[in-house]
PDB file of C-alpha atoms in Angstrom:
ATOM      1  CA  UNK A   1      -5.691  68.920   3.340  1.00 54.00           C
ATOM      2  CA  UNK A   2      -8.910  66.917   2.989  1.00 54.00           C
ATOM      3  CA  UNK A   3      -8.658  67.036  -0.817  1.00 53.00           C
ATOM      4  CA  UNK A   4      -5.049  65.822  -0.630  1.00 50.00           C
ATOM      5  CA  UNK A   5      -6.017  62.980   1.707  1.00 62.00           C
ATOM      6  CA  UNK A   6      -8.907  62.013  -0.553  1.00 55.00           C
ATOM      7  CA  UNK A   7      -6.629  61.994  -3.605  1.00 54.00           C
ATOM      8  CA  UNK A   8      -4.166  59.767  -1.807  1.00 54.00           C
ATOM      9  CA  UNK A   9      -6.986  57.452  -0.742  1.00 49.00           C
ATOM     10  CA  UNK A  10      -8.355  57.278  -4.289  1.00 47.00           C
ATOM     11  CA  UNK A  11      -4.891  56.679  -5.702  1.00 47.00           C
ATOM     12  CA  UNK A  12      -4.222  53.941  -3.165  1.00 46.00           C
ATOM     13  CA  UNK A  13      -7.571  52.337  -3.914  1.00 48.00           C
ATOM     14  CA  UNK A  14      -6.858  52.427  -7.642  1.00 49.00           C
ATOM     15  CA  UNK A  15      -3.440  50.826  -7.165  1.00 46.00           C
ATOM     16  CA  UNK A  16      -4.942  48.125  -4.940  1.00 45.00           C
ATOM     17  CA  UNK A  17      -7.663  47.466  -7.523  1.00 42.00           C
ATOM     18  CA  UNK A  18      -5.062  47.123 -10.281  1.00 42.00           C
ATOM     19  CA  UNK A  19      -2.979  44.749  -8.178  1.00 42.00           C
ATOM     20  CA  UNK A  20      -6.000  42.594  -7.342  1.00 43.00           C
ATOM     21  CA  UNK A  21      -7.108  42.636 -10.985  1.00 45.00           C
ATOM     22  CA  UNK A  22      -3.617  41.568 -12.096  1.00 44.00           C
ATOM     23  CA  UNK A  23      -3.533  38.712  -9.580  1.00 46.00           C
ATOM     24  CA  UNK A  24      -7.008  37.522 -10.580  1.00 48.00           C
ATOM     25  CA  UNK A  25      -6.131  37.712 -14.284  1.00 51.00           C
ATOM     26  CA  UNK A  26      -2.919  35.768 -13.650  1.00 43.00           C
ATOM     27  CA  UNK A  27      -4.764  33.030 -11.733  1.00 49.00           C
ATOM     28  CA  UNK A  28      -7.410  32.797 -14.474  1.00 51.00           C
ATOM     29  CA  UNK A  29      -4.655  32.463 -17.062  1.00 53.00           C
ATOM     30  CA  UNK A  30      -2.980  29.794 -14.925  1.00 56.00           C
ATOM     31  CA  UNK A  31      -6.205  27.762 -14.796  1.00 64.00           C
ATOM     32  CA  UNK A  32      -6.744  28.078 -18.551  1.00 63.00           C
ATOM     33  CA  UNK A  33      -3.197  27.021 -19.355  1.00 64.00           C
ATOM     34  CA  UNK A  34      -3.392  24.160 -16.835  1.00 65.00           C
ATOM     35  CA  UNK A  35      -6.574  22.939 -18.534  1.00 63.00           C
ATOM     36  CA  UNK A  36      -4.989  22.984 -21.990  1.00 72.00           C
ATOM     37  CA  UNK A  37      -1.913  21.212 -20.690  1.00 72.00           C
ATOM     38  CA  UNK A  38      -4.098  18.560 -19.037  1.00 71.00           C
ATOM     39  CA  UNK A  39      -5.821  17.909 -22.384  1.00 76.00           C
ATOM     40  CA  UNK A  40      -2.497  17.703 -24.186  1.00 72.00           C
ATOM     41  CA  UNK A  41      -0.936  15.346 -21.617  1.00 71.00           C
ATOM     42  CA  UNK A  42      -3.982  13.068 -21.711  1.00 71.00           C
ATOM     43  CA  UNK A  43      -3.787  12.963 -25.508  1.00 75.00           C
ATOM     44  CA  UNK A  44      -0.015  12.476 -25.773  1.00 65.00           C
ATOM     45  CA  UNK A  45       0.328   9.923 -22.956  1.00 66.00           C
ATOM     46  CA  UNK A  46      -2.957   8.086 -23.545  1.00 70.00           C
ATOM     47  CA  UNK A  47      -4.101   8.424 -19.908  1.00 75.00           C
ATOM     48  CA  UNK A  48      -7.207   9.808 -18.166  1.00 77.00           C
ATOM     49  CA  UNK A  49      -7.254  13.614 -17.989  1.00 81.00           C
ATOM     50  CA  UNK A  50      -4.773  14.557 -15.235  1.00 84.00           C
ATOM     51  CA  UNK A  51      -4.849  17.359 -12.713  1.00 83.00           C
ATOM     52  CA  UNK A  52      -2.304  20.073 -13.535  1.00 83.00           C
ATOM     53  CA  UNK A  53      -1.022  22.803 -11.227  1.00 82.00           C
ATOM     54  CA  UNK A  54       1.256  25.646 -12.320  1.00 77.00           C
ATOM     55  CA  UNK A  55       3.696  26.941  -9.725  1.00 73.00           C
ATOM     56  CA  UNK A  56       5.261  30.356  -9.523  1.00 64.00           C
ATOM     57  CA  UNK A  57       3.884  33.889  -9.806  1.00 61.00           C
ATOM     58  CA  UNK A  58       3.262  35.576 -12.103  1.00 69.00           C
ATOM     59  CA  UNK A  59       2.358  32.896 -14.646  1.00 66.00           C
ATOM     60  CA  UNK A  60       1.564  35.133 -17.620  1.00 66.00           C
ATOM     61  CA  UNK A  61       5.216  36.045 -18.391  1.00 65.00           C
ATOM     62  CA  UNK A  62       6.054  32.332 -18.293  1.00 68.00           C
ATOM     63  CA  UNK A  63       3.217  31.524 -20.701  1.00 69.00           C
ATOM     64  CA  UNK A  64       4.108  34.336 -23.079  1.00 67.00           C
ATOM     65  CA  UNK A  65       7.736  33.251 -23.010  1.00 69.00           C
ATOM     66  CA  UNK A  66       6.802  29.637 -23.759  1.00 71.00           C
ATOM     67  CA  UNK A  67       8.591  28.353 -20.660  1.00 77.00           C
ATOM     68  CA  UNK A  68       6.947  27.219 -17.427  1.00 80.00           C
ATOM     69  CA  UNK A  69       9.109  27.020 -14.326  1.00 83.00           C
ATOM     70  CA  UNK A  70       7.309  24.147 -12.636  1.00 84.00           C
ATOM     71  CA  UNK A  71       4.288  21.913 -13.158  1.00 83.00           C
ATOM     72  CA  UNK A  72       2.720  19.368 -10.841  1.00 87.00           C
ATOM     73  CA  UNK A  73       0.726  16.704 -12.636  1.00 88.00           C
ATOM     74  CA  UNK A  74      -1.422  13.983 -11.074  1.00 88.00           C
ATOM     75  CA  UNK A  75      -3.382  11.135 -12.656  1.00 89.00           C
ATOM     76  CA  UNK A  76      -5.417   8.338 -11.059  1.00 88.00           C
ATOM     77  CA  UNK A  77      -6.523   4.893 -12.221  1.00 87.00           C
ATOM     78  CA  UNK A  78      -4.407   4.635 -15.362  1.00 83.00           C
ATOM     79  CA  UNK A  79      -2.790   1.770 -17.232  1.00 79.00           C
ATOM     80  CA  UNK A  80       0.812   1.619 -18.403  1.00 70.00           C
ATOM     81  CA  UNK A  81       2.039  -1.358 -20.399  1.00 66.00           C
ATOM     82  CA  UNK A  82      -0.665  -3.623 -18.970  1.00 70.00           C
ATOM     83  CA  UNK A  83       0.072  -2.500 -15.401  1.00 75.00           C
ATOM     84  CA  UNK A  84      -2.755  -0.817 -13.509  1.00 84.00           C
ATOM     85  CA  UNK A  85      -1.581   2.315 -11.722  1.00 86.00           C
ATOM     86  CA  UNK A  86      -3.590   3.605  -8.755  1.00 89.00           C
ATOM     87  CA  UNK A  87      -1.938   7.038  -8.822  1.00 91.00           C
ATOM     88  CA  UNK A  88       0.939   8.841 -10.515  1.00 90.00           C
ATOM     89  CA  UNK A  89       2.338  12.216  -9.459  1.00 92.00           C
ATOM     90  CA  UNK A  90       4.899  14.102 -11.532  1.00 89.00           C
ATOM     91  CA  UNK A  91       6.956  17.176 -10.672  1.00 92.00           C
ATOM     92  CA  UNK A  92       8.093  18.768 -13.947  1.00 88.00           C
ATOM     93  CA  UNK A  93      10.562  21.652 -14.177  1.00 90.00           C
ATOM     94  CA  UNK A  94      11.582  23.983 -16.982  1.00 88.00           C
ATOM     95  CA  UNK A  95       8.779  23.002 -19.346  1.00 83.00           C
ATOM     96  CA  UNK A  96       9.006  24.579 -22.798  1.00 82.00           C
ATOM     97  CA  UNK A  97       5.883  24.301 -24.907  1.00 70.00           C
ATOM     98  CA  UNK A  98       4.529  25.489 -28.213  1.00 64.00           C
ATOM     99  CA  UNK A  99       3.019  24.078 -31.398  1.00 64.00           C
ATOM    100  CA  UNK A 100       5.641  21.324 -31.638  1.00 66.00           C
ATOM    101  CA  UNK A 101       6.837  18.789 -29.060  1.00 73.00           C
ATOM    102  CA  UNK A 102       7.003  19.992 -25.448  1.00 75.00           C
ATOM    103  CA  UNK A 103      10.406  19.759 -23.752  1.00 84.00           C
ATOM    104  CA  UNK A 104      10.936  19.117 -20.060  1.00 86.00           C
ATOM    105  CA  UNK A 105      14.173  20.005 -18.297  1.00 91.00           C
ATOM    106  CA  UNK A 106      13.724  17.623 -15.353  1.00 93.00           C
ATOM    107  CA  UNK A 107      11.041  15.234 -14.130  1.00 92.00           C
ATOM    108  CA  UNK A 108      10.497  13.352 -10.873  1.00 94.00           C
ATOM    109  CA  UNK A 109       7.619  10.858 -10.933  1.00 92.00           C
ATOM    110  CA  UNK A 110       6.070   8.694  -8.216  1.00 94.00           C
ATOM    111  CA  UNK A 111       3.827   5.830  -9.338  1.00 92.00           C
ATOM    112  CA  UNK A 112       1.678   3.935  -6.844  1.00 93.00           C
ATOM    113  CA  UNK A 113       0.729   0.379  -7.831  1.00 91.00           C
ATOM    114  CA  UNK A 114      -1.986  -0.867  -5.491  1.00 91.00           C
ATOM    115  CA  UNK A 115      -1.731  -4.372  -4.089  1.00 90.00           C
ATOM    116  CA  UNK A 116      -4.956  -5.278  -5.878  1.00 88.00           C
ATOM    117  CA  UNK A 117      -3.063  -4.877  -9.185  1.00 86.00           C
ATOM    118  CA  UNK A 118      -0.427  -7.494  -8.293  1.00 85.00           C
ATOM    119  CA  UNK A 119      -0.764 -11.130  -9.438  1.00 82.00           C
ATOM    120  CA  UNK A 120      -3.271 -13.158  -7.418  1.00 85.00           C
ATOM    121  CA  UNK A 121      -1.729 -16.509  -8.341  1.00 84.00           C
ATOM    122  CA  UNK A 122       1.746 -17.908  -9.010  1.00 77.00           C
ATOM    123  CA  UNK A 123       2.780 -21.535  -9.605  1.00 73.00           C
ATOM    124  CA  UNK A 124      -0.758 -22.633  -8.718  1.00 78.00           C
ATOM    125  CA  UNK A 125      -0.676 -20.840  -5.351  1.00 80.00           C
ATOM    126  CA  UNK A 126      -3.165 -18.170  -4.335  1.00 87.00           C
ATOM    127  CA  UNK A 127      -1.500 -14.920  -3.265  1.00 86.00           C
ATOM    128  CA  UNK A 128      -2.600 -12.031  -1.055  1.00 91.00           C
ATOM    129  CA  UNK A 129      -0.569  -8.959  -0.144  1.00 91.00           C
ATOM    130  CA  UNK A 130      -0.149  -6.625   2.817  1.00 91.00           C
ATOM    131  CA  UNK A 131       2.300  -4.072   4.146  1.00 93.00           C
ATOM    132  CA  UNK A 132       4.555  -5.475   6.884  1.00 89.00           C
ATOM    133  CA  UNK A 133       6.998  -3.129   8.664  1.00 84.00           C
ATOM    134  CA  UNK A 134       8.631  -1.731   5.550  1.00 87.00           C
ATOM    135  CA  UNK A 135       8.452  -5.034   3.690  1.00 90.00           C
ATOM    136  CA  UNK A 136       5.865  -6.604   1.416  1.00 91.00           C
ATOM    137  CA  UNK A 137       3.952  -9.464   3.037  1.00 91.00           C
ATOM    138  CA  UNK A 138       2.842 -12.163   0.602  1.00 88.00           C
ATOM    139  CA  UNK A 139       0.324 -14.583   2.106  1.00 90.00           C
ATOM    140  CA  UNK A 140       0.134 -18.016   0.473  1.00 84.00           C
ATOM    141  CA  UNK A 141       0.347 -21.766   1.195  1.00 84.00           C
ATOM    142  CA  UNK A 142       3.353 -24.057   0.973  1.00 76.00           C
ATOM    143  CA  UNK A 143       2.983 -27.790   1.503  1.00 74.00           C
ATOM    144  CA  UNK A 144      -0.565 -27.069   2.825  1.00 80.00           C
ATOM    145  CA  UNK A 145       0.949 -24.763   5.483  1.00 81.00           C
ATOM    146  CA  UNK A 146      -0.315 -21.142   5.468  1.00 87.00           C
ATOM    147  CA  UNK A 147       2.732 -18.850   5.408  1.00 85.00           C
ATOM    148  CA  UNK A 148       3.550 -15.196   4.887  1.00 88.00           C
ATOM    149  CA  UNK A 149       6.664 -14.371   2.871  1.00 86.00           C
ATOM    150  CA  UNK A 150       8.212 -11.071   3.920  1.00 89.00           C
ATOM    151  CA  UNK A 151       9.997  -9.814   0.824  1.00 88.00           C
ATOM    152  CA  UNK A 152      11.946  -6.706  -0.109  1.00 89.00           C
ATOM    153  CA  UNK A 153      11.017  -5.264  -3.518  1.00 91.00           C
ATOM    154  CA  UNK A 154      13.942  -4.065  -5.620  1.00 89.00           C
ATOM    155  CA  UNK A 155      14.545  -2.794  -9.136  1.00 89.00           C
ATOM    156  CA  UNK A 156      17.100  -4.370 -11.439  1.00 83.00           C
ATOM    157  CA  UNK A 157      17.125  -2.377 -14.628  1.00 77.00           C
ATOM    158  CA  UNK A 158      13.530  -2.448 -15.780  1.00 81.00           C
ATOM    159  CA  UNK A 159      12.583  -5.557 -13.800  1.00 86.00           C
ATOM    160  CA  UNK A 160      10.800  -5.633 -10.462  1.00 87.00           C
ATOM    161  CA  UNK A 161      12.138  -8.409  -8.228  1.00 84.00           C
ATOM    162  CA  UNK A 162      11.193  -9.596  -4.741  1.00 84.00           C
ATOM    163  CA  UNK A 163      13.903 -10.914  -2.419  1.00 83.00           C
ATOM    164  CA  UNK A 164      12.596 -13.046   0.494  1.00 83.00           C
ATOM    165  CA  UNK A 165      13.811 -11.772   3.858  1.00 84.00           C
ATOM    166  CA  UNK A 166      11.769 -13.758   6.378  1.00 86.00           C
ATOM    167  CA  UNK A 167       8.990 -16.350   6.488  1.00 85.00           C
ATOM    168  CA  UNK A 168       6.184 -16.071   9.023  1.00 86.00           C
ATOM    169  CA  UNK A 169       4.528 -19.374  10.007  1.00 84.00           C
ATOM    170  CA  UNK A 170       1.826 -19.420  12.716  1.00 85.00           C
ATOM    171  CA  UNK A 171       2.917 -15.955  13.824  1.00 83.00           C
ATOM    172  CA  UNK A 172       6.600 -16.896  14.182  1.00 83.00           C
ATOM    173  CA  UNK A 173       9.157 -15.277  11.883  1.00 85.00           C
ATOM    174  CA  UNK A 174      12.289 -17.043  10.733  1.00 82.00           C
ATOM    175  CA  UNK A 175      15.002 -16.282   8.134  1.00 81.00           C
ATOM    176  CA  UNK A 176      13.799 -17.191   4.675  1.00 77.00           C
ATOM    177  CA  UNK A 177      16.784 -19.160   3.311  1.00 70.00           C
ATOM    178  CA  UNK A 178      16.675 -22.803   4.418  1.00 66.00           C
ATOM    179  CA  UNK A 179      13.055 -22.695   5.550  1.00 62.00           C
ATOM    180  CA  UNK A 180      11.891 -21.827   2.019  1.00 64.00           C
ATOM    181  CA  UNK A 181      13.952 -24.726   0.652  1.00 61.00           C
ATOM    182  CA  UNK A 182      12.236 -27.130   3.070  1.00 61.00           C
ATOM    183  CA  UNK A 183       8.798 -25.788   2.146  1.00 56.00           C
ATOM    184  CA  UNK A 184       9.412 -26.211  -1.559  1.00 58.00           C
ATOM    185  CA  UNK A 185      10.581 -22.705  -2.463  1.00 60.00           C
ATOM    186  CA  UNK A 186       8.697 -19.455  -2.810  1.00 61.00           C
ATOM    187  CA  UNK A 187       6.747 -18.254  -5.859  1.00 62.00           C
ATOM    188  CA  UNK A 188       8.585 -16.091  -8.395  1.00 67.00           C
ATOM    189  CA  UNK A 189       6.777 -12.738  -8.315  1.00 71.00           C
ATOM    190  CA  UNK A 190       9.236 -10.814 -10.481  1.00 75.00           C
ATOM    191  CA  UNK A 191       8.006  -9.050 -13.577  1.00 81.00           C
ATOM    192  CA  UNK A 192       9.258  -6.715 -16.269  1.00 83.00           C
ATOM    193  CA  UNK A 193       8.061  -3.135 -15.902  1.00 84.00           C
ATOM    194  CA  UNK A 194       6.805  -1.061 -18.851  1.00 82.00           C
ATOM    195  CA  UNK A 195       9.494   0.522 -21.007  1.00 83.00           C
ATOM    196  CA  UNK A 196      10.021   4.200 -20.213  1.00 84.00           C
ATOM    197  CA  UNK A 197      10.342   7.084 -22.686  1.00 80.00           C
ATOM    198  CA  UNK A 198      13.863   8.132 -23.594  1.00 84.00           C
ATOM    199  CA  UNK A 199      15.431  10.133 -20.766  1.00 87.00           C
ATOM    200  CA  UNK A 200      13.471   8.509 -17.930  1.00 89.00           C
ATOM    201  CA  UNK A 201      14.890   5.803 -15.631  1.00 92.00           C
ATOM    202  CA  UNK A 202      13.522   3.659 -12.812  1.00 92.00           C
ATOM    203  CA  UNK A 203      15.181   4.642  -9.521  1.00 93.00           C
ATOM    204  CA  UNK A 204      13.588   2.824  -6.593  1.00 93.00           C
ATOM    205  CA  UNK A 205      10.603   0.871  -5.312  1.00 93.00           C
ATOM    206  CA  UNK A 206       9.217   0.897  -1.767  1.00 94.00           C
ATOM    207  CA  UNK A 207       6.452  -1.047  -0.059  1.00 94.00           C
ATOM    208  CA  UNK A 208       3.877   1.272   1.548  1.00 94.00           C
ATOM    209  CA  UNK A 209       0.537   0.800   3.277  1.00 93.00           C
ATOM    210  CA  UNK A 210      -1.280   1.582  -0.010  1.00 93.00           C
ATOM    211  CA  UNK A 211       0.863  -0.395  -2.455  1.00 93.00           C
ATOM    212  CA  UNK A 212       4.241  -0.388  -4.140  1.00 93.00           C
ATOM    213  CA  UNK A 213       5.631   3.107  -4.719  1.00 95.00           C
ATOM    214  CA  UNK A 214       7.890   3.256  -7.781  1.00 93.00           C
ATOM    215  CA  UNK A 215      10.087   6.330  -8.307  1.00 94.00           C
ATOM    216  CA  UNK A 216      11.189   7.441 -11.748  1.00 93.00           C
ATOM    217  CA  UNK A 217      13.198  10.477 -12.800  1.00 93.00           C
ATOM    218  CA  UNK A 218      14.968  11.943 -15.802  1.00 93.00           C
ATOM    219  CA  UNK A 219      16.265  15.009 -17.622  1.00 92.00           C
ATOM    220  CA  UNK A 220      15.932  16.603 -21.046  1.00 90.00           C
ATOM    221  CA  UNK A 221      12.685  14.895 -22.041  1.00 85.00           C
ATOM    222  CA  UNK A 222      10.532  15.439 -25.111  1.00 82.00           C
ATOM    223  CA  UNK A 223       6.745  15.037 -25.051  1.00 69.00           C
ATOM    224  CA  UNK A 224       5.653  14.222 -28.616  1.00 61.00           C
ATOM    225  CA  UNK A 225       2.852  16.135 -30.275  1.00 56.00           C
ATOM    226  CA  UNK A 226       1.259  12.901 -31.467  1.00 49.00           C
ATOM    227  CA  UNK A 227      -1.402  11.128 -29.381  1.00 47.00           C
ATOM    228  CA  UNK A 228      -0.433   8.105 -27.331  1.00 47.00           C
ATOM    229  CA  UNK A 229      -3.396   5.900 -28.378  1.00 46.00           C
ATOM    230  CA  UNK A 230      -4.746   7.191 -31.650  1.00 44.00           C
ATOM    231  CA  UNK A 231      -1.709   8.868 -33.187  1.00 48.00           C
ATOM    232  CA  UNK A 232      -3.746  12.065 -33.553  1.00 50.00           C
ATOM    233  CA  UNK A 233      -1.929  15.331 -33.159  1.00 55.00           C
ATOM    234  CA  UNK A 234      -2.274  16.836 -29.674  1.00 62.00           C
ATOM    235  CA  UNK A 235      -2.717  20.592 -29.454  1.00 56.00           C
ATOM    236  CA  UNK A 236      -0.048  22.778 -27.881  1.00 53.00           C
ATOM    237  CA  UNK A 237      -0.366  24.793 -24.681  1.00 56.00           C
TER     238      UNK A 237
END
């Protein structure tokens, strides 16, 4: 009886060891693949090396099959088309990789543009920005009067526009329409956003406490093997 119990204990211990070893090996593989993908994304997109997280378990069958179920990618302090981006987070699904271009089944991207990256002057007026109850507050002067324009950011195609909603003067808010006309009109803060790769589209923009949050999504995307800045070939995952 004791021998039988010992054999069962040894067998159970061996199985547990194998399971733990398999999990550890899978996590190590996930980190290695994530690192290679981070290098490739940095090369292809011309951005600082991002953080990459692989979802799902086990990862090894996904890697061997050349298809990853889900990736989460994050990059900070990057530039896109002359626009400084404080943070970008991407949720990528059905990623197929190899020696050639990587293909992505679906992508959802959130890009945070900090207020410090917005224009500091327009039409000779100094501008400052703040978050104001779901709207963007633009502090400036009109006819020597300090005012805050409360505007709603919107996307029209690939252009970011700001529609005045209210004007705050000496702490009192009033509808923007006729008051802006009397004060000489508000500054035009609209600007064209960087062109997106084929398959991606701008969806929405929201004012937050940290900046403007731009949402982008798309399907059936191709990540080229060539580098974004140098044209050098970027290695596969």
